[in-house]
Coordinates of C-alpha atoms in Angstrom, one line a residue:
M1 CA 98.5 102.9 95.7
S2 CA 101.2 101.0 97.3
G3 CA 104.5 102.2 98.5
S4 CA 107.9 100.7 99.0
T5 CA 110.5 101.5 101.6
G6 CA 112.4 98.2 101.1
R7 CA 116.1 98.2 101.7
P8 CA 118.9 95.8 100.9
L9 CA 119.1 92.8 103.1
G10 CA 121.7 92.6 105.9
R11 CA 121.2 93.3 109.6
R12 CA 118.5 95.8 108.7
T13 CA 114.8 96.3 109.0
F14 CA 112.9 95.5 105.8
V15 CA 109.5 96.9 105.0
L16 CA 107.6 96.5 101.7
G17 CA 104.3 97.7 100.3
S18 CA 102.1 95.1 98.9
A19 CA 102.8 95.8 95.2
A20 CA 106.6 96.0 95.6
A21 CA 106.9 92.6 97.3
A22 CA 105.6 90.5 94.4
G23 CA 109.1 89.5 93.5
A24 CA 110.4 89.1 97.1
A25 CA 111.7 85.7 98.2
A26 CA 108.9 83.5 99.5
L27 CA 110.6 81.9 102.4
A28 CA 107.8 81.6 104.9
G29 CA 107.1 77.9 104.2
P30 CA 104.4 76.1 102.1
L31 CA 100.8 77.3 102.6
A32 CA 98.8 74.3 101.7
G33 CA 100.5 71.1 102.9
T34 CA 98.2 68.2 103.7
A35 CA 100.6 65.6 105.1
A36 CA 101.8 66.4 108.6
A37 CA 105.4 67.5 108.8
A38 CA 107.8 65.5 111.0
G39 CA 107.4 66.8 114.5
F40 CA 104.2 68.6 113.9
G41 CA 101.9 68.5 116.9
W42 CA 101.2 69.9 120.3
S43 CA 101.7 69.1 124.0
D44 CA 100.8 70.5 127.4
D45 CA 103.7 71.4 129.7
G46 CA 101.3 72.3 132.6
S47 CA 101.3 76.1 132.2
D48 CA 101.3 76.4 128.4
Y49 CA 100.2 74.7 125.2
V50 CA 103.3 73.9 123.2
V51 CA 102.8 73.9 119.4
D52 CA 105.5 72.5 117.0
T53 CA 104.9 73.3 113.4
G54 CA 107.4 70.7 112.3
A55 CA 109.4 73.3 110.3
G56 CA 111.6 74.9 112.9
L57 CA 109.1 77.0 114.8
V58 CA 107.8 76.1 118.2
F59 CA 105.6 78.5 120.2
K60 CA 103.8 78.4 123.5
V61 CA 100.4 79.9 124.5
S62 CA 99.6 80.4 128.2
K63 CA 96.8 78.2 129.4
T64 CA 95.9 81.0 131.9
N65 CA 95.5 84.1 129.8
G66 CA 96.2 83.3 126.2
D67 CA 99.5 85.2 126.0
L68 CA 102.2 84.0 123.6
T69 CA 104.9 83.2 126.1
S70 CA 107.5 81.7 123.7
L71 CA 108.5 82.0 120.1
V72 CA 111.4 79.7 119.3
Y73 CA 112.7 79.5 115.7
R74 CA 115.6 77.2 115.0
G75 CA 116.4 77.0 118.6
T76 CA 116.5 80.7 119.3
E77 CA 114.0 82.4 121.6
Y78 CA 112.6 85.6 120.0
Q79 CA 109.7 86.3 122.3
G80 CA 109.9 88.8 125.2
Y81 CA 111.4 92.0 126.4
G82 CA 111.1 93.7 129.8
G83 CA 109.6 90.5 131.2
K84 CA 106.4 90.9 129.1
N85 CA 104.7 88.4 126.8
S86 CA 103.2 88.9 123.3
H87 CA 99.4 89.4 123.6
V88 CA 96.2 91.2 122.8
E89 CA 96.4 94.8 124.1
S90 CA 98.5 94.5 127.4
G91 CA 97.2 91.1 128.2
L92 CA 93.7 89.8 128.7
G93 CA 93.8 88.4 132.2
T94 CA 92.4 85.0 133.3
S95 CA 90.8 83.4 130.2
T96 CA 89.5 80.1 129.0
V97 CA 92.1 78.6 126.7
T98 CA 91.6 75.4 124.7
I99 CA 93.4 73.6 121.9
A100 CA 92.4 71.3 119.2
Q101 CA 94.0 69.6 116.2
S102 CA 92.2 69.1 112.9
G103 CA 94.4 67.3 110.4
S104 CA 97.3 69.6 109.5
T105 CA 95.9 72.5 111.5
I106 CA 96.2 73.2 115.3
L107 CA 94.0 75.9 116.7
V108 CA 94.3 77.5 120.2
S109 CA 91.2 79.4 121.2
V110 CA 91.2 82.1 123.9
S111 CA 87.9 83.3 125.5
Y112 CA 87.9 86.4 127.7
G113 CA 84.4 87.8 128.4
T114 CA 82.9 88.7 125.0
L115 CA 86.3 88.7 123.3
K116 CA 87.6 85.7 121.4
H117 CA 91.2 85.3 120.2
Y118 CA 92.8 82.6 118.2
Y119 CA 96.2 81.2 117.2
A120 CA 96.5 78.7 114.4
A121 CA 99.5 76.7 113.1
R122 CA 99.8 74.7 109.9
S123 CA 102.0 71.7 109.4
G124 CA 105.3 72.6 107.8
E125 CA 104.8 76.3 108.0
N126 CA 106.8 78.8 110.1
N127 CA 103.7 81.0 110.5
V128 CA 101.3 81.7 113.4
Y129 CA 97.9 82.8 112.1
L130 CA 95.9 85.1 114.5
W131 CA 92.3 86.3 114.7
T132 CA 90.7 88.6 117.2
D133 CA 87.0 88.9 117.6
K134 CA 85.9 91.9 119.6
A135 CA 82.1 91.9 120.0
D136 CA 81.6 95.1 121.9
S137 CA 83.2 97.8 124.1
S138 CA 83.2 95.7 127.3
V139 CA 86.7 94.6 126.6
T140 CA 89.6 96.8 125.6
A141 CA 91.4 95.3 122.6
T142 CA 93.1 97.8 120.3
R143 CA 96.2 95.9 119.2
Y144 CA 98.2 92.7 119.1
I145 CA 101.8 93.2 120.0
V146 CA 104.7 90.8 119.4
R147 CA 107.4 91.6 121.9
V148 CA 110.9 90.7 120.7
K149 CA 114.0 90.3 122.8
A150 CA 116.7 93.0 122.6
G151 CA 119.8 92.4 120.6
L152 CA 118.4 90.1 118.0
F153 CA 117.7 92.7 115.3
L154 CA 119.3 96.0 114.5
N155 CA 117.1 99.0 113.8
D156 CA 117.2 101.1 110.7
E157 CA 114.0 103.0 111.5
P158 CA 115.4 105.1 114.2
D159 CA 112.5 107.5 114.4
S160 CA 110.5 104.8 116.1
Y161 CA 113.4 103.9 118.4
T162 CA 112.3 105.1 121.8
Y163 CA 115.6 105.4 123.6
A164 CA 115.9 109.2 123.6
P165 CA 116.5 110.5 127.1
T166 CA 114.2 113.6 127.2
V167 CA 110.4 113.3 127.3
I168 CA 108.9 116.3 125.4
E169 CA 105.2 115.3 125.1
S170 CA 102.7 113.1 126.8
A171 CA 105.3 110.6 128.1
D172 CA 105.5 109.0 124.6
V173 CA 107.5 111.6 122.4
F174 CA 111.2 111.9 123.1
E175 CA 114.1 114.1 122.1
K176 CA 117.7 113.1 121.7
S177 CA 120.6 115.3 122.7
D178 CA 121.1 116.3 119.1
G179 CA 117.5 117.6 118.8
Q180 CA 116.1 114.8 116.8
T181 CA 112.8 113.4 118.1
R182 CA 111.5 109.8 118.5
A183 CA 108.2 108.2 119.2
K184 CA 106.5 104.8 118.5
H185 CA 103.8 106.8 116.6
Y186 CA 106.2 107.7 113.8
S187 CA 105.5 105.0 111.3
K188 CA 105.7 107.0 108.0
L189 CA 103.3 104.5 106.3
R190 CA 99.6 104.6 105.6
V191 CA 97.7 101.3 106.0
M192 CA 97.5 100.9 102.2
D193 CA 101.3 101.4 101.8
Y194 CA 102.4 98.2 103.5
S195 CA 101.6 94.5 103.8
Y196 CA 104.0 93.6 106.5
I197 CA 106.4 95.1 109.0
G198 CA 109.3 93.6 110.9
W199 CA 113.1 92.9 111.0
T200 CA 115.7 90.8 109.3
T201 CA 119.3 89.8 110.0
G202 CA 119.7 88.5 106.5
S203 CA 119.4 84.9 107.7
V204 CA 116.3 85.2 109.9
G205 CA 113.3 87.4 109.4
L206 CA 110.5 88.1 111.9
W207 CA 107.4 89.8 110.6
I208 CA 103.8 90.6 111.2
V209 CA 101.7 90.4 108.0
R210 CA 98.7 92.7 108.5
S211 CA 95.1 91.6 108.1
N212 CA 92.8 93.3 105.5
H213 CA 91.7 95.7 108.3
E214 CA 88.1 95.2 107.4
K215 CA 87.1 95.7 111.0
A216 CA 89.6 98.5 111.7
S217 CA 88.7 102.2 111.3
G218 CA 90.2 105.1 109.5
G219 CA 90.3 104.0 105.9
P220 CA 93.2 103.4 103.5
F221 CA 95.2 106.5 104.4
Y222 CA 95.2 106.0 108.1
R223 CA 98.5 106.0 110.0
S224 CA 99.1 104.2 113.3
L225 CA 102.0 102.9 115.2
L226 CA 103.5 99.8 113.6
R227 CA 106.6 99.0 115.6
H228 CA 109.2 100.4 118.0
Q229 CA 112.5 99.5 119.5
S230 CA 114.1 100.5 122.7
A231 CA 116.9 99.3 124.9
D232 CA 114.6 96.5 126.2
G233 CA 113.7 95.1 122.9
G234 CA 111.2 95.6 120.1
G235 CA 107.5 95.6 119.4
L236 CA 105.6 94.7 116.2
Y237 CA 101.9 95.7 116.1
E238 CA 98.8 94.7 114.4
I239 CA 96.5 97.6 115.3
L240 CA 92.9 96.5 115.8
Y241 CA 91.7 100.0 116.7
Y242 CA 93.8 103.1 117.2
G243 CA 92.3 106.1 118.8
E244 CA 94.9 108.8 117.8
N245 CA 93.4 111.1 115.2
Q246 CA 90.6 108.6 114.4
T247 CA 88.0 109.7 111.9
E248 CA 85.5 106.8 112.4
S249 CA 83.8 105.0 115.2
E250 CA 85.2 101.6 116.3
R251 CA 84.0 98.6 114.3
Y252 CA 83.4 95.3 116.0
G253 CA 83.7 91.8 114.8
L254 CA 86.4 89.4 113.7
Q255 CA 89.7 90.9 112.5
G256 CA 92.2 88.6 110.8
P257 CA 93.9 86.6 109.9
Y258 CA 97.1 88.5 110.6
V259 CA 100.3 86.4 110.6
I260 CA 103.5 86.2 112.6
A261 CA 105.9 84.9 110.0
L262 CA 109.4 83.6 110.5
T263 CA 111.6 83.3 107.4
D264 CA 115.2 82.5 106.3
G265 CA 115.8 86.3 106.2
G266 CA 113.7 87.2 103.2
A267 CA 110.3 88.8 103.1
P268 CA 107.2 86.8 104.0
S269 CA 105.6 84.9 101.2
P270 CA 103.3 87.1 99.1
A271 CA 100.7 84.4 99.5
L272 CA 100.3 85.7 103.1
Y273 CA 99.5 89.3 102.1
P274 CA 96.1 90.8 102.6
G275 CA 94.0 90.4 99.6
T276 CA 96.0 87.4 98.6
L277 CA 95.9 85.0 101.5
T278 CA 93.3 82.2 101.3
T279 CA 92.3 80.3 104.4
S280 CA 89.8 77.7 103.2
W281 CA 91.6 75.4 105.7
A282 CA 90.1 77.5 108.5
D283 CA 86.5 77.4 107.2
S284 CA 85.4 74.6 109.5
L285 CA 87.5 75.5 112.6
G286 CA 84.6 77.2 114.4
I287 CA 86.2 80.6 114.7
S288 CA 83.8 83.1 116.0
G289 CA 82.6 85.6 113.4
Y290 CA 84.5 83.8 110.6
V291 CA 83.0 84.3 107.1
A292 CA 84.4 82.1 104.4
A293 CA 85.2 83.2 100.9
G294 CA 81.9 81.9 99.6
G295 CA 80.1 84.2 102.0
R296 CA 81.7 87.3 100.5
G297 CA 81.3 89.3 97.3
R298 CA 83.2 91.6 95.0
V299 CA 82.8 95.1 93.6
A300 CA 84.3 95.8 90.2
G301 CA 84.2 99.2 88.3
V302 CA 84.6 99.4 84.6
G303 CA 86.5 102.7 84.9
I304 CA 86.6 106.3 86.2
T305 CA 86.4 109.3 84.0
G306 CA 87.1 112.9 85.0
R307 CA 90.3 112.0 86.7
D308 CA 93.4 114.1 87.0
T309 CA 95.9 111.6 85.7
A310 CA 98.7 113.3 87.6
Y311 CA 97.3 111.7 90.8
P312 CA 96.6 108.1 92.0
Y313 CA 93.0 107.3 92.6
T314 CA 91.7 105.0 95.3
V315 CA 88.2 103.6 95.7
G316 CA 87.0 102.9 99.2
L317 CA 84.0 101.0 100.6
A318 CA 82.7 101.7 104.1
N319 CA 79.8 101.2 106.4
S320 CA 79.5 100.8 110.2
A321 CA 80.5 97.1 110.0
A322 CA 83.4 97.0 107.6
Q323 CA 85.8 98.9 105.3
Y324 CA 87.7 98.0 102.1
W325 CA 89.6 99.8 99.4
G326 CA 91.4 99.2 96.1
S327 CA 93.6 101.2 93.7
A328 CA 92.1 102.5 90.4
R329 CA 94.1 101.5 87.4
S330 CA 96.0 104.6 86.1
S331 CA 95.2 104.0 82.5
D332 CA 91.4 103.9 82.8
G333 CA 90.3 103.9 86.4
Y334 CA 89.3 100.2 86.5
F335 CA 89.1 98.8 90.0
S336 CA 88.2 95.5 91.8
I337 CA 87.7 95.0 95.5
A338 CA 87.2 91.4 96.6
G339 CA 86.4 89.6 99.8
V340 CA 83.7 92.1 100.8
L341 CA 81.1 91.1 103.5
P342 CA 77.5 91.4 102.2
G343 CA 75.9 94.7 102.8
T344 CA 75.3 98.2 101.5
Y345 CA 78.4 100.5 101.5
T346 CA 79.3 104.1 100.7
L347 CA 81.6 104.0 97.8
T348 CA 84.1 106.9 97.7
V349 CA 86.5 107.8 95.0
F350 CA 89.6 109.6 96.2
K351 CA 92.0 111.8 94.2
G352 CA 95.1 111.3 96.2
E353 CA 93.4 111.5 99.6
L354 CA 90.7 113.9 98.7
A355 CA 87.1 112.5 98.2
V356 CA 85.8 113.7 94.9
Y357 CA 82.8 111.3 94.4
T358 CA 80.5 109.2 96.5
S359 CA 77.7 106.8 95.8
S360 CA 76.1 103.7 97.3
V361 CA 76.7 100.1 96.4
S362 CA 75.3 96.8 97.6
V363 CA 77.3 93.6 97.8
S364 CA 75.9 90.0 97.9
A365 CA 77.6 86.8 99.0
G366 CA 79.2 84.9 96.1
A367 CA 78.4 87.6 93.6
T368 CA 80.2 90.5 91.8
T369 CA 78.6 93.9 91.7
T370 CA 79.7 95.4 88.4
L371 CA 79.6 99.2 88.2
N372 CA 79.4 101.2 85.0
T373 CA 82.0 103.9 84.3
I374 CA 82.0 106.4 87.2
A375 CA 82.1 110.0 85.9
V376 CA 83.6 112.4 88.5
P377 CA 81.9 115.8 88.0
S378 CA 84.4 118.5 87.3
S379 CA 82.9 120.6 90.1
N380 CA 83.7 117.9 92.6
D381 CA 87.4 118.5 92.2
P382 CA 88.4 121.9 93.7
G383 CA 91.6 121.8 91.6
N384 CA 89.4 122.3 88.5
A385 CA 88.3 125.7 89.5
T386 CA 90.0 128.7 87.7
A387 CA 92.1 130.5 90.2
I388 CA 94.0 133.9 90.1
W389 CA 96.6 132.1 92.2
R390 CA 96.9 128.8 94.0
I391 CA 99.4 127.5 96.6
N392 CA 99.8 123.8 96.4
N393 CA 97.5 121.3 94.7
W394 CA 94.2 120.0 96.0
D395 CA 94.8 116.3 96.8
G396 CA 93.7 116.0 100.4
T397 CA 97.3 116.1 101.8
P398 CA 99.8 118.7 102.8
G399 CA 102.4 117.1 100.6
G400 CA 104.6 119.7 98.9
F401 CA 104.3 122.2 101.8
K402 CA 107.3 122.9 104.0
N403 CA 108.1 120.1 106.4
A404 CA 105.2 117.9 105.1
D405 CA 107.3 114.8 104.5
L406 CA 109.1 115.0 107.8
M407 CA 106.0 115.3 109.9
T408 CA 105.0 111.7 109.3
Y409 CA 108.0 110.6 111.3
A410 CA 109.1 113.5 113.5
H411 CA 107.7 115.9 116.0
P412 CA 107.3 119.5 114.8
S413 CA 110.0 120.6 117.2
D414 CA 112.6 118.3 115.6
V415 CA 115.9 120.0 114.7
R416 CA 115.5 118.7 111.1
A417 CA 112.4 120.8 110.6
A418 CA 112.7 124.1 108.7
S419 CA 111.5 127.2 110.4
W420 CA 107.7 127.2 110.8
T421 CA 107.6 130.9 110.2
G422 CA 108.4 133.0 107.2
N423 CA 106.4 134.9 104.6
V424 CA 105.3 133.7 101.2
V425 CA 105.3 135.5 97.9
V426 CA 102.9 134.2 95.2
G427 CA 104.7 134.0 91.8
S428 CA 108.1 133.5 93.4
G429 CA 108.1 129.8 92.4
T430 CA 108.7 128.9 96.0
E431 CA 105.3 129.8 97.4
T432 CA 104.4 126.1 98.1
S433 CA 107.7 124.9 99.5
A434 CA 107.9 128.1 101.7
F435 CA 104.4 127.7 103.1
P436 CA 104.4 125.5 106.3
C437 CA 102.3 122.4 106.2
Y438 CA 100.9 123.1 109.7
L439 CA 99.7 126.3 111.4
W440 CA 99.4 126.7 115.1
K441 CA 97.9 129.5 117.2
D442 CA 101.0 129.6 119.4
V443 CA 103.7 129.0 116.8
N444 CA 103.2 130.6 113.4
S445 CA 99.7 132.1 113.4
G446 CA 99.5 135.2 111.2
I447 CA 101.7 134.0 108.4
V448 CA 101.6 136.5 105.5
V449 CA 101.0 135.7 101.8
Y450 CA 101.9 138.5 99.4
F451 CA 100.3 138.7 95.9
K452 CA 99.5 141.2 93.2
L453 CA 96.3 141.7 91.3
T454 CA 95.6 143.3 87.9
A455 CA 93.3 146.3 87.8
A456 CA 90.4 144.2 86.6
Q457 CA 91.0 141.6 89.4
A458 CA 91.2 144.3 92.0
A459 CA 87.9 145.8 90.9
A460 CA 86.0 142.6 91.7
A461 CA 85.1 140.5 94.8
H462 CA 86.7 137.1 95.0
T463 CA 86.4 133.9 96.9
L464 CA 89.4 132.7 98.9
R465 CA 89.6 129.0 99.8
I466 CA 91.7 127.3 102.4
G467 CA 91.6 123.5 102.4
V468 CA 92.6 121.6 105.6
T469 CA 93.1 117.9 106.2
T470 CA 92.7 117.8 110.0
A471 CA 92.7 120.1 113.0
Y472 CA 93.8 119.9 116.6
A473 CA 91.8 121.6 119.4
N474 CA 89.3 123.1 116.9
G475 CA 92.0 125.2 115.2
R476 CA 90.7 126.9 112.1
P477 CA 91.8 129.8 109.9
Q478 CA 90.6 133.4 110.1
V479 CA 92.0 135.8 107.5
V480 CA 92.8 139.4 107.3
V481 CA 93.3 141.1 103.9
N482 CA 95.5 144.3 103.7
D483 CA 95.0 144.9 107.4
T484 CA 91.6 146.4 106.5
W485 CA 89.2 143.5 106.0
T486 CA 88.8 140.7 108.5
S487 CA 86.8 137.5 108.0
A488 CA 84.3 136.2 110.4
V489 CA 85.6 133.3 112.6
P490 CA 84.4 130.2 110.8
S491 CA 82.7 127.3 112.6
P492 CA 84.9 124.4 113.3
P493 CA 84.3 121.3 111.2
T494 CA 84.1 117.9 112.7
Q495 CA 87.7 116.6 113.4
P496 CA 89.3 114.0 115.7
S497 CA 89.6 115.2 119.3
T498 CA 93.0 113.6 120.0
R499 CA 96.6 114.6 119.1
S500 CA 97.4 114.5 115.4
L501 CA 100.0 117.0 114.2
T502 CA 102.5 115.9 116.8
V503 CA 102.1 112.2 116.4
G504 CA 102.8 111.8 112.7
S505 CA 99.4 112.2 111.3
Y506 CA 97.7 114.8 109.1
R507 CA 94.8 112.5 108.2
G508 CA 91.5 113.8 109.6
N509 CA 88.4 115.1 107.8
N510 CA 89.2 117.2 104.8
H511 CA 87.3 120.5 104.8
T512 CA 87.3 123.6 102.7
F513 CA 86.9 127.0 104.3
T514 CA 85.6 129.7 101.9
Y515 CA 85.8 133.5 102.4
S516 CA 84.0 136.0 100.3
V517 CA 86.4 139.0 100.0
P518 CA 84.8 142.2 98.8
A519 CA 86.4 144.3 96.1
S520 CA 86.9 147.1 98.6
A521 CA 89.5 145.0 100.4
W522 CA 92.0 144.9 97.5
L523 CA 94.7 147.5 96.7
T524 CA 94.1 149.5 93.6
D525 CA 97.8 150.0 93.0
T526 CA 98.6 147.1 90.7
S527 CA 102.3 147.4 91.4
A528 CA 101.8 146.9 95.1
Y529 CA 101.5 143.6 96.9
N530 CA 98.3 142.7 98.6
T531 CA 98.7 140.9 101.9
L532 CA 96.8 137.9 103.2
K533 CA 97.3 137.1 106.9
I534 CA 96.2 133.7 108.1
Y535 CA 95.5 133.3 111.8
V536 CA 94.6 130.2 113.7
V537 CA 91.7 130.8 116.1
S538 CA 90.3 128.6 118.8
G539 CA 89.5 128.7 122.5
S540 CA 91.0 125.2 123.0
G541 CA 94.4 123.8 123.1
T542 CA 97.4 124.6 125.3
T543 CA 100.7 126.0 124.2
S544 CA 103.3 125.6 121.5
Y545 CA 102.7 122.6 119.3
L546 CA 99.8 121.6 121.4
S547 CA 98.0 124.9 120.8
A548 CA 95.1 124.9 118.4
G549 CA 96.4 124.0 114.9
T550 CA 95.5 122.7 111.5
S551 CA 97.1 121.0 108.5
I552 CA 96.8 122.7 105.1
D553 CA 95.9 121.1 101.8
A554 CA 95.8 124.0 99.4
I555 CA 95.0 127.8 99.3
D556 CA 93.7 129.7 96.3
L557 CA 92.0 132.8 95.2
L558 CA 89.3 132.2 92.6
T559 CA 88.4 134.4 89.6

C-alpha cells in the first residue's frame, strides 16, 4: 500500500507516496553519467572538504566531525538554522574524515568509534548519497537531520510546525492560542506511505529520499517524525532508529543509501526511490557493511487466498538483522520483495495492519525464493467469526472510530477533536463513529455500550472480544455487564513502554482480549438494553492523556 498527500506546486510542501510519484517530474539530474561534468571535483579549504557536483550543487563536509556544514544550490545556501549543521544525530564529535575520488564518484568517509558515515556525490547530479553504519550500541545514532535555513520554504504541514507558544507535554508538544496542537512527531505517514519528504518553492525543491529501512525497526506501518519547521528554520529527517512506541529491538548495520536531492522544483527522480535505486557505482567504494545487488535475493509469492478483498494486504519479512515488505496485488495476492539480505525470515501477511498469517522463508544471495499460493486460514482473521454485533472492523487499526484520523497528526487535547466521552448504541448506525479510538483511565474510562439481545441470545453464554493496537502504561480493558457481572483484570500484553497515543502513533502490538460472559449476566427482557461498560485499568501512568490508555481495533460479541 502506498499513499499520496501530494499537492499542487507553488510555494508549498510536496510529499508523495512511492506509487503516486511514478509520473512526477524527474528533475534530480542523471543517475549514471560516466564523463565528469564541468566543474566536478573536490577541494580542501582547511576546515572542510568542498565537493562540487558540476551541476549546480556544492556542499561542504567538516574535516573535524563529519557534519554537513554547507549546502549551496545555484548560489543559494540552504544549510543551517539556529547555528547548527546537518549531521548524524546531534553531531558525532571529533572524527576521522577522509575523501577520495573514483572516476565520476566522490566519497567522503567519516569514522567515529564503531560508527561509519558516508557522503557520496556523482558527477552531474544534484544529489548527496548518504550511508550510516552503526555497529553496536556504543554510539548513539538514531537519525540524520538536514537543517534548512528559515525563510526559504513555506510550510503547508502546520501540524509539525513547532512555533506554538505553550508547552503541554514533555517539552515537545505545543498548543497554539486557538487550541490546535503542534509537534514534530505528527507526521501522518507510515514508512510504507512515502518515498521522500521535503519542500518546494516551485522552482527549487529540497528533499530527503528515504532508504529501504532494512536496518530500521518497526515494520511497514511504523510512524516516526519526518520533518518540522519553526521560526529558526526546518529539519528533514531520515530516522535510523526511533524509540517512540517502538515494537522491535534496534537493528545494527549499514543503512542507506538515503539521498538529499535538490531539484528544479519538482519531485525527486523516481530512480532514487527505495526499491528502485541502483548503486552499482558504489560496489567498489569500500563502504563498511555494503552488500551489492548480487549478494541479495528475492522472495516472490504466487498469490494469497482467503483474503478479504475490501482490505489491502502487505507481506513483511523480518529477523533480528533486517526487515522488508511489499504490497500484495489486489487481484490475486501476488507479491515480490527484492533486495533482501541472505538469511531466514519470519514472513507475515497483514490484512490492513493485522497479522493473519506467519511462516518462515529462507533467502539466498542471487536467487529468488518462490512461494506457492499462501492460504490464510479463515480462523486467523477475527473478522470472519460470526458475531451478534460488532463495532468497527478487524484490520489492526482504530480507523473508523471517533478521532482516529486526527490522532496521527494532533494531540488528544486538540480543539479539533470530538468529545472523548459519550455512550454508544449498537444498531444506531453510528456505533463505530461514536466510539472513541482511544480510551484512558483518567479521561473516558467507563464508556457505555448499549445493545439488545433476543431471547435465545440472552439464554446463552457468549464471548466478548476487544482488540487493541497498542497501550500506554499497561492500560487494558476490564468490562462490567449490566452492573452485575465484572470480568477479571486481564494481564497486560507486551507493548512499547514509551509514549504513543499522544505522539501520533497507535502502532504497537495488536492483541485481542476475550471475556467469557455467562448467560446469567444478560437481561431477559428483550425490549431492554443491556449495558457493557469498558474501563481502563492499570497501576501505571500519570494523569489525563498520560494516564494508562489503549487504542481500540474492534469490539464484538460472538454467537
